[in-house]
Coordinates of C-alpha atoms in Angstrom, one line a residue:
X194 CA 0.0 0.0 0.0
X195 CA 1.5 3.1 -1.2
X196 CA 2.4 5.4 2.1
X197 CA 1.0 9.5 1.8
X198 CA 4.5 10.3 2.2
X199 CA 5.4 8.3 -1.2
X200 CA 2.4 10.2 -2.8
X201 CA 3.5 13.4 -1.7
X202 CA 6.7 12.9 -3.2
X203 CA 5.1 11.8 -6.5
X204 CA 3.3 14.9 -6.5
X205 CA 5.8 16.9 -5.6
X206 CA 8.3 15.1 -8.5
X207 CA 5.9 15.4 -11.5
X208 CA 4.1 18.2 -10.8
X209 CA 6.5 20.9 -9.0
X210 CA 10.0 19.8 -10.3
X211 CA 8.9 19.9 -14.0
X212 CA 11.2 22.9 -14.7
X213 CA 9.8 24.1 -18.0
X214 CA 10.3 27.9 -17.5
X215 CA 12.5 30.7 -16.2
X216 CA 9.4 31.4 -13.6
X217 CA 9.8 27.7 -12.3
X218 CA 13.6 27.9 -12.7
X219 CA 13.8 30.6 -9.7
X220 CA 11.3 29.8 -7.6
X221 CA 11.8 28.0 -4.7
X222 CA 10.0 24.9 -3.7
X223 CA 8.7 26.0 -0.7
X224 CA 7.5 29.2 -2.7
X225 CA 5.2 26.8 -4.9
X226 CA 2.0 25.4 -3.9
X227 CA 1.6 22.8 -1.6
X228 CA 1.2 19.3 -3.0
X229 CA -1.9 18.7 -1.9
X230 CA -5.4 21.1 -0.6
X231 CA -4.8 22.6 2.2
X232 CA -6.2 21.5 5.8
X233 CA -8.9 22.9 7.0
X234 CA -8.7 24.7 10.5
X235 CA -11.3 26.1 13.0
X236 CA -12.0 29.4 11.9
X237 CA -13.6 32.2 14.1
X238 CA -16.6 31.9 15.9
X239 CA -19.0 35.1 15.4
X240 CA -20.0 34.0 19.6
X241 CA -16.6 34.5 20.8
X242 CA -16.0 38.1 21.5
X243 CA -12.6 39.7 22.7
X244 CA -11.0 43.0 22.3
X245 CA -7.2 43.9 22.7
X246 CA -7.8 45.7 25.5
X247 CA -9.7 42.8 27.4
X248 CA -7.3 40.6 26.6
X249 CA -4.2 42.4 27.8
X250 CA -6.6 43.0 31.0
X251 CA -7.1 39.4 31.2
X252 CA -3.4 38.3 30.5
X253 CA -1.5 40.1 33.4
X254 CA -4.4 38.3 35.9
X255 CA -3.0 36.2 38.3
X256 CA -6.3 33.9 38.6
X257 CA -5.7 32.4 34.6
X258 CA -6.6 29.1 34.8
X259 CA -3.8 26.5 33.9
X260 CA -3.8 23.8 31.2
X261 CA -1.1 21.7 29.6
X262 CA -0.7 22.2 25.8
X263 CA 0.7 18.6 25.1
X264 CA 2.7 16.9 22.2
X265 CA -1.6 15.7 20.9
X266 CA -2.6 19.4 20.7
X267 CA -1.5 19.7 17.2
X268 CA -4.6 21.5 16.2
X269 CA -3.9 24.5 18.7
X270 CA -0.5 24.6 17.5
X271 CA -1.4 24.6 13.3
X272 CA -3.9 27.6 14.2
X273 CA -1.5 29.2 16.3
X274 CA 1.4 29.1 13.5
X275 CA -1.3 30.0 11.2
X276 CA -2.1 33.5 12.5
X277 CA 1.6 33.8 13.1
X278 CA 2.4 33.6 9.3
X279 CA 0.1 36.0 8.6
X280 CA 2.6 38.5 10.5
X281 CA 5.7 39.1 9.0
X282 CA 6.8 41.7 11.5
X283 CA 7.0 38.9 14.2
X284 CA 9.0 35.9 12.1
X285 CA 12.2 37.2 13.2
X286 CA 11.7 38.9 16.7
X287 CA 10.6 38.6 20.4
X288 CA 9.8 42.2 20.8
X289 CA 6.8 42.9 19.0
X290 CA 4.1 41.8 22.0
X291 CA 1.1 43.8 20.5
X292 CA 1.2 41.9 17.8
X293 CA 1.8 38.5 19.2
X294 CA -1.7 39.6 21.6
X295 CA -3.5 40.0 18.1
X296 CA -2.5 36.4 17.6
X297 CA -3.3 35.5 20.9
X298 CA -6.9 37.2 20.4
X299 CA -7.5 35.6 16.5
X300 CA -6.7 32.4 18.3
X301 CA -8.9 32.2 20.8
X302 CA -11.9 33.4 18.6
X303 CA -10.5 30.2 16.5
X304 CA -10.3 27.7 19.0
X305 CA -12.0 29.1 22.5
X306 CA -8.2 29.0 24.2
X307 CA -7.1 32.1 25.6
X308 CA -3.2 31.7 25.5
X309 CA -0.5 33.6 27.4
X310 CA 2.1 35.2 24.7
X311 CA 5.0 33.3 25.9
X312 CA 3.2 29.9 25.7
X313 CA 2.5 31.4 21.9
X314 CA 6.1 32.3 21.3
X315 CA 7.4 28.9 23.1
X316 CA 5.2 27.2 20.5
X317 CA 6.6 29.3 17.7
X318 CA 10.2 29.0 18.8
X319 CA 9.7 25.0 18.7
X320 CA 8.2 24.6 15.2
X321 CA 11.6 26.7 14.0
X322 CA 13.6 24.8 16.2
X323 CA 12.3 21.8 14.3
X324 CA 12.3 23.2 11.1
X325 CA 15.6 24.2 11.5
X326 CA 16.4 20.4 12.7
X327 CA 14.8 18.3 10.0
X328 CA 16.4 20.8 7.6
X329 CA 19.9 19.9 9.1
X330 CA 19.2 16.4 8.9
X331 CA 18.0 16.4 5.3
X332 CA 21.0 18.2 4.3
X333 CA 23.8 17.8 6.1
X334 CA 23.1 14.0 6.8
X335 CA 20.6 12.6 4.0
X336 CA 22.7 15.1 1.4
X337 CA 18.9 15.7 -0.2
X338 CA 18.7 17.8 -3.0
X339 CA 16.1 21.1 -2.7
X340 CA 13.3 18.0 -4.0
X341 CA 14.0 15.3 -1.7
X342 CA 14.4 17.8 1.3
X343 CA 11.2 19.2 0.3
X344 CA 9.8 15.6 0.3
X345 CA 11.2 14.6 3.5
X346 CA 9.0 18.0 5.2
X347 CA 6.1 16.9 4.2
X348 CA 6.2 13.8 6.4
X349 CA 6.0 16.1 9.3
X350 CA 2.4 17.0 10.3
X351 CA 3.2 21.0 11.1
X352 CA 5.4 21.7 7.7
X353 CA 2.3 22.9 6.3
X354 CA 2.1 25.4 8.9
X355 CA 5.8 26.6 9.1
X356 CA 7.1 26.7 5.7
X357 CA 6.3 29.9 5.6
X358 CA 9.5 30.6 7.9
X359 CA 11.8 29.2 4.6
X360 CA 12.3 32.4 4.0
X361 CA 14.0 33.1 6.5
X362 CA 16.5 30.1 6.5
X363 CA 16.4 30.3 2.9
X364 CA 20.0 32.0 3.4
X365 CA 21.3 29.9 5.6
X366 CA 19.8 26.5 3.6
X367 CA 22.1 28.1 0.6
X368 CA 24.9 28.3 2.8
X369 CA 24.8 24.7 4.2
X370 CA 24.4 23.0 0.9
X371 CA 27.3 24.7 -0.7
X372 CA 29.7 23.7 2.4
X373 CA 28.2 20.3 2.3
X374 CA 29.0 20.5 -1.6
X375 CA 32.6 21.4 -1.4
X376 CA 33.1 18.7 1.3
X377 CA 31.3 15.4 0.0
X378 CA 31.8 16.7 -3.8
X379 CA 30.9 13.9 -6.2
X380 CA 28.9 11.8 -3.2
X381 CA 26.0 14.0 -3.3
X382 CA 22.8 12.6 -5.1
X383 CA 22.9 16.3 -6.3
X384 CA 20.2 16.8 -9.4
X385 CA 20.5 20.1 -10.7
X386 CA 19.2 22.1 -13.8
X387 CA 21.7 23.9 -15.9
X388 CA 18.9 26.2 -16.8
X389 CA 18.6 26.7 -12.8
X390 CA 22.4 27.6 -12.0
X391 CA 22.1 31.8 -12.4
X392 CA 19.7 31.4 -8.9
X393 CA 22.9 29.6 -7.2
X394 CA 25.8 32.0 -9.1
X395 CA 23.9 34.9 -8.1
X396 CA 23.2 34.3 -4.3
X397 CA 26.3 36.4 -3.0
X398 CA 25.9 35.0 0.4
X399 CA 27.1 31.6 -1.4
X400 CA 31.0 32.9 -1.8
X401 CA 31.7 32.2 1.9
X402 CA 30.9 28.5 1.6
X403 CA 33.4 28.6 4.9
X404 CA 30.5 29.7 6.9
X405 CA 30.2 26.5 9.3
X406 CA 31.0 28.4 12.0
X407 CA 27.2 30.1 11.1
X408 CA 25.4 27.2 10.4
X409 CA 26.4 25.6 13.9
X410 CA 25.6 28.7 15.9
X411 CA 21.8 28.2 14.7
X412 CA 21.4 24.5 15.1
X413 CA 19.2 23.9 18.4
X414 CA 18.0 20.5 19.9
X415 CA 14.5 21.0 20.5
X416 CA 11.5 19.4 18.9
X417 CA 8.0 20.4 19.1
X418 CA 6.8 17.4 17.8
X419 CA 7.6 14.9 21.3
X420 CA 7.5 18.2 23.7
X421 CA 4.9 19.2 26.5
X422 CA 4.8 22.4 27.2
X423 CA 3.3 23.9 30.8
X424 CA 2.0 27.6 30.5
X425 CA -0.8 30.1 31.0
X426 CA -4.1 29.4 29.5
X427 CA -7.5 29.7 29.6
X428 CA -10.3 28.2 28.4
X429 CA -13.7 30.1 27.2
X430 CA -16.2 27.6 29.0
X431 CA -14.2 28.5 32.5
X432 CA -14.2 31.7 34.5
X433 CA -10.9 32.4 37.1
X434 CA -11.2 30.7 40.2
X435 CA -9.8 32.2 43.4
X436 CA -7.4 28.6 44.0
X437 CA -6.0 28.6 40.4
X438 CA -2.5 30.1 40.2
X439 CA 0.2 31.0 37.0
X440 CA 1.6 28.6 34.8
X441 CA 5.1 27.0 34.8
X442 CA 7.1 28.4 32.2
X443 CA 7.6 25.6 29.1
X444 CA 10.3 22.9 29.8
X445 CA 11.9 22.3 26.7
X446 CA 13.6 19.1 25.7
X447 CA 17.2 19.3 24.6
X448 CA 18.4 16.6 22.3
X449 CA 21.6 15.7 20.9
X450 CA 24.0 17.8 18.4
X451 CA 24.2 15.8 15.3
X452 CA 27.4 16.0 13.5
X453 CA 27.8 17.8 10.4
X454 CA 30.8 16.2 9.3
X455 CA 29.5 12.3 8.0
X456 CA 33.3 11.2 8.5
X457 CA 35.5 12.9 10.9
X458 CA 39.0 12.3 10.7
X459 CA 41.3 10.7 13.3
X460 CA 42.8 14.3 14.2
X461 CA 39.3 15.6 14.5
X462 CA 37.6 12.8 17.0
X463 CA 40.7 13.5 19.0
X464 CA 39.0 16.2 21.0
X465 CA 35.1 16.2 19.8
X466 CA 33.7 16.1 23.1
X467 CA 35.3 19.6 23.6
X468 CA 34.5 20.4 20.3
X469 CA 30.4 19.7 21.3
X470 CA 30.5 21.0 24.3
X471 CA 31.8 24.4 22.6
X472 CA 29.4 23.9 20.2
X473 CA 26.6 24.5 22.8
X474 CA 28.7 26.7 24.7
X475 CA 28.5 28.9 21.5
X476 CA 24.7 28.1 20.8
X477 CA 23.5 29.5 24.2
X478 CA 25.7 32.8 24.1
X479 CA 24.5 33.6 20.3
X480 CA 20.9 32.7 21.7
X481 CA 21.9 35.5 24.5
X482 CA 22.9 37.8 22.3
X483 CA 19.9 37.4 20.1
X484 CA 17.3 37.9 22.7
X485 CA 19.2 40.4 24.9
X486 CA 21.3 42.7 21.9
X487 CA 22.2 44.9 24.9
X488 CA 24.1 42.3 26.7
X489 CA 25.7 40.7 23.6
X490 CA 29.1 43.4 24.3
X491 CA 29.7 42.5 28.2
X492 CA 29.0 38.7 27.1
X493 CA 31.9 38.9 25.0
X494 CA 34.6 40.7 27.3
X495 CA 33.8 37.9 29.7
X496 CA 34.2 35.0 27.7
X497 CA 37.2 36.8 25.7
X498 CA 38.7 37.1 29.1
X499 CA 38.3 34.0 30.9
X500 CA 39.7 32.3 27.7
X501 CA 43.0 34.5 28.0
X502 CA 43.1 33.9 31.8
X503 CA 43.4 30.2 30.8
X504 CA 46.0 30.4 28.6
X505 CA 48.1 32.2 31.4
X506 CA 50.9 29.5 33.3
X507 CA 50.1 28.5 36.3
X508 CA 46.0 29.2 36.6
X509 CA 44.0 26.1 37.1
X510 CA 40.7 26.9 37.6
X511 CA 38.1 29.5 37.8
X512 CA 38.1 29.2 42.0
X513 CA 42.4 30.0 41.8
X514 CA 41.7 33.4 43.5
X515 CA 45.1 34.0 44.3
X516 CA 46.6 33.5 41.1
X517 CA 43.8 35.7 40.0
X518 CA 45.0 38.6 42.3
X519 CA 48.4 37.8 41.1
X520 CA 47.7 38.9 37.8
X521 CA 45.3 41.9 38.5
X522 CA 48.4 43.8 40.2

């Protein structure tokens, strides 16, 4: 019995890699139209009436009841990326909180959940994450071609509702297959169109295909698909309770850095497990410096300096005050 996965690809082969025109030839597959109709969400109900202002009102009380929004809640999530593509301005950024209360609002006339803005962000922030992941792995480890990586999206359920974020990584896809080209050459099942090559020649952002450094900084080990998340929200049958207190913030599950190099060499294992750990050392300041732009300077100086301190004979650890006084005078 053919799987829909298989028919998705067959649809996706005959129909959307047909390259029969300049228009084709520079458009990007996740730019085309999806393989198959759309799915249908809840969309609003005329009966369930919120402003802004109630629902900022409603958000900063301390008596919103508490649910869990588990890994089964895919609807909730699908409607909530939905609203979100529909808002360019917050794709990119964590500051724009009048508009992610829109989305909150929108959604809970969709789906009769009144959601706290971090829970909406958390969500958000997951989808990427896994994006981001699945694009990694069809890359960098399956060495797809722009076809087969589309292909292998489709086989997870919230692609429909997160592909509009391609855009953004659109860059940084470019990037990572032109490293991955220059290492693995002739071993990639690489099918190109010679009427297609002016798209990859003119990408400037393809000349430094040394940009690994890039690539690792925004790999991340979450997955919304397998996580729970805990936080603030209510539903529209319930009214606030006195006994009913805040939501935990969401837990998020970390999970393994996978290796973008498919065959280290012997020099190269030699000292991997510093190599990860730096690797996430380096994930969660960038993260910092993403979210907090006015901290990214002073993060820095301190990590700039408690490398050189290292490198100083004689200092051991972090807790060799003395030594540290040594040097200060």
């Amino acid at each position: 019995m053919t799987s829909m996965g298989e028919c998705i690809g067959e649809v996706i082969r005959e129909d959307y890699l047909v390259i029969n025109s300049s228009d084709n030839c520079r458009r990007p597959l996740y730019k085309q139209p999806c393989p198959y109709p759309p799915e249908e969400l809840p969309k609003p109900d005329p009966e369930r009436k919120m402003s802004h202002t109630e629902y900022l009102q409603l958000s900063e009380s301390p008596k919103l009841g508490v649910q869990k929004i588990g890994s089964k809640d895919v609807l909730l999530k699908k409607v909530i990326l939905n609203e979100i593509s529909k808002s360019p301005a917050i794709w990119n950024t964590y500051k724009a909180n009048g508009i992610y209360s829109e989305v909150a609002v929108n959604v809970f006339k969709r789906t009769g959940k009144l959601l706290n803005i971090k829970l909406i962000q958390s969500i958000f922030k997951l989808a990427k994450d896994g994006l981001r992941n699945r694009l990694r792995d069809s890359i960098t480890e399956k060495l797809h071609n722009e076809a087969d990586t589309e292909n292998h999206l489709w086989q997870w359920e919230l692609y429909e509702f997160i592909r509009f974020y391609r855009e953004i990584t659109e860059g940084w896809e470019l990037r990572m297959r032109a490293l991955v080209a220059k290492k693995h050459e002739g071993q990639l099942r690489v099918r190109e169109s010679a009427e297609c090559s002016d798209m990859i020649k003119d990408d400037k952002n393809l000349i430094n295909i040394d940009d690994e450094r890039n690539m690792k900084l925004d790999h991340v080990r979450t997955d919304i698909s397998d996580t729970s998340i805990v936080q603030t929200c209510m539903d529209s049958s319930r009214l606030p309770s006195n006994d009913e207190h805040p939501g935990a913030k969401p837990t998020l599950i970390h999970h393994t850095t996978p290796s973008l190099d498919c065959q280290p060499t012997k020099h190269e294992s030699i000292h991997s497990d510093f190599s990860k750990e730096m690797d996430q050392l380096v994930n969660q300041a960038t993260r910092i410096a993403r979210e907090h732009p006015e901290r990214a300077e002073t993060l820095l100086k301190a990590l700039f300096a408690t490398v050189s301190t290292f490198d100083q004979e004689g200092y051991v650890c972090v807790e060799d005050k003395k030594f540290t006084e040594k040097q200060s005078k």
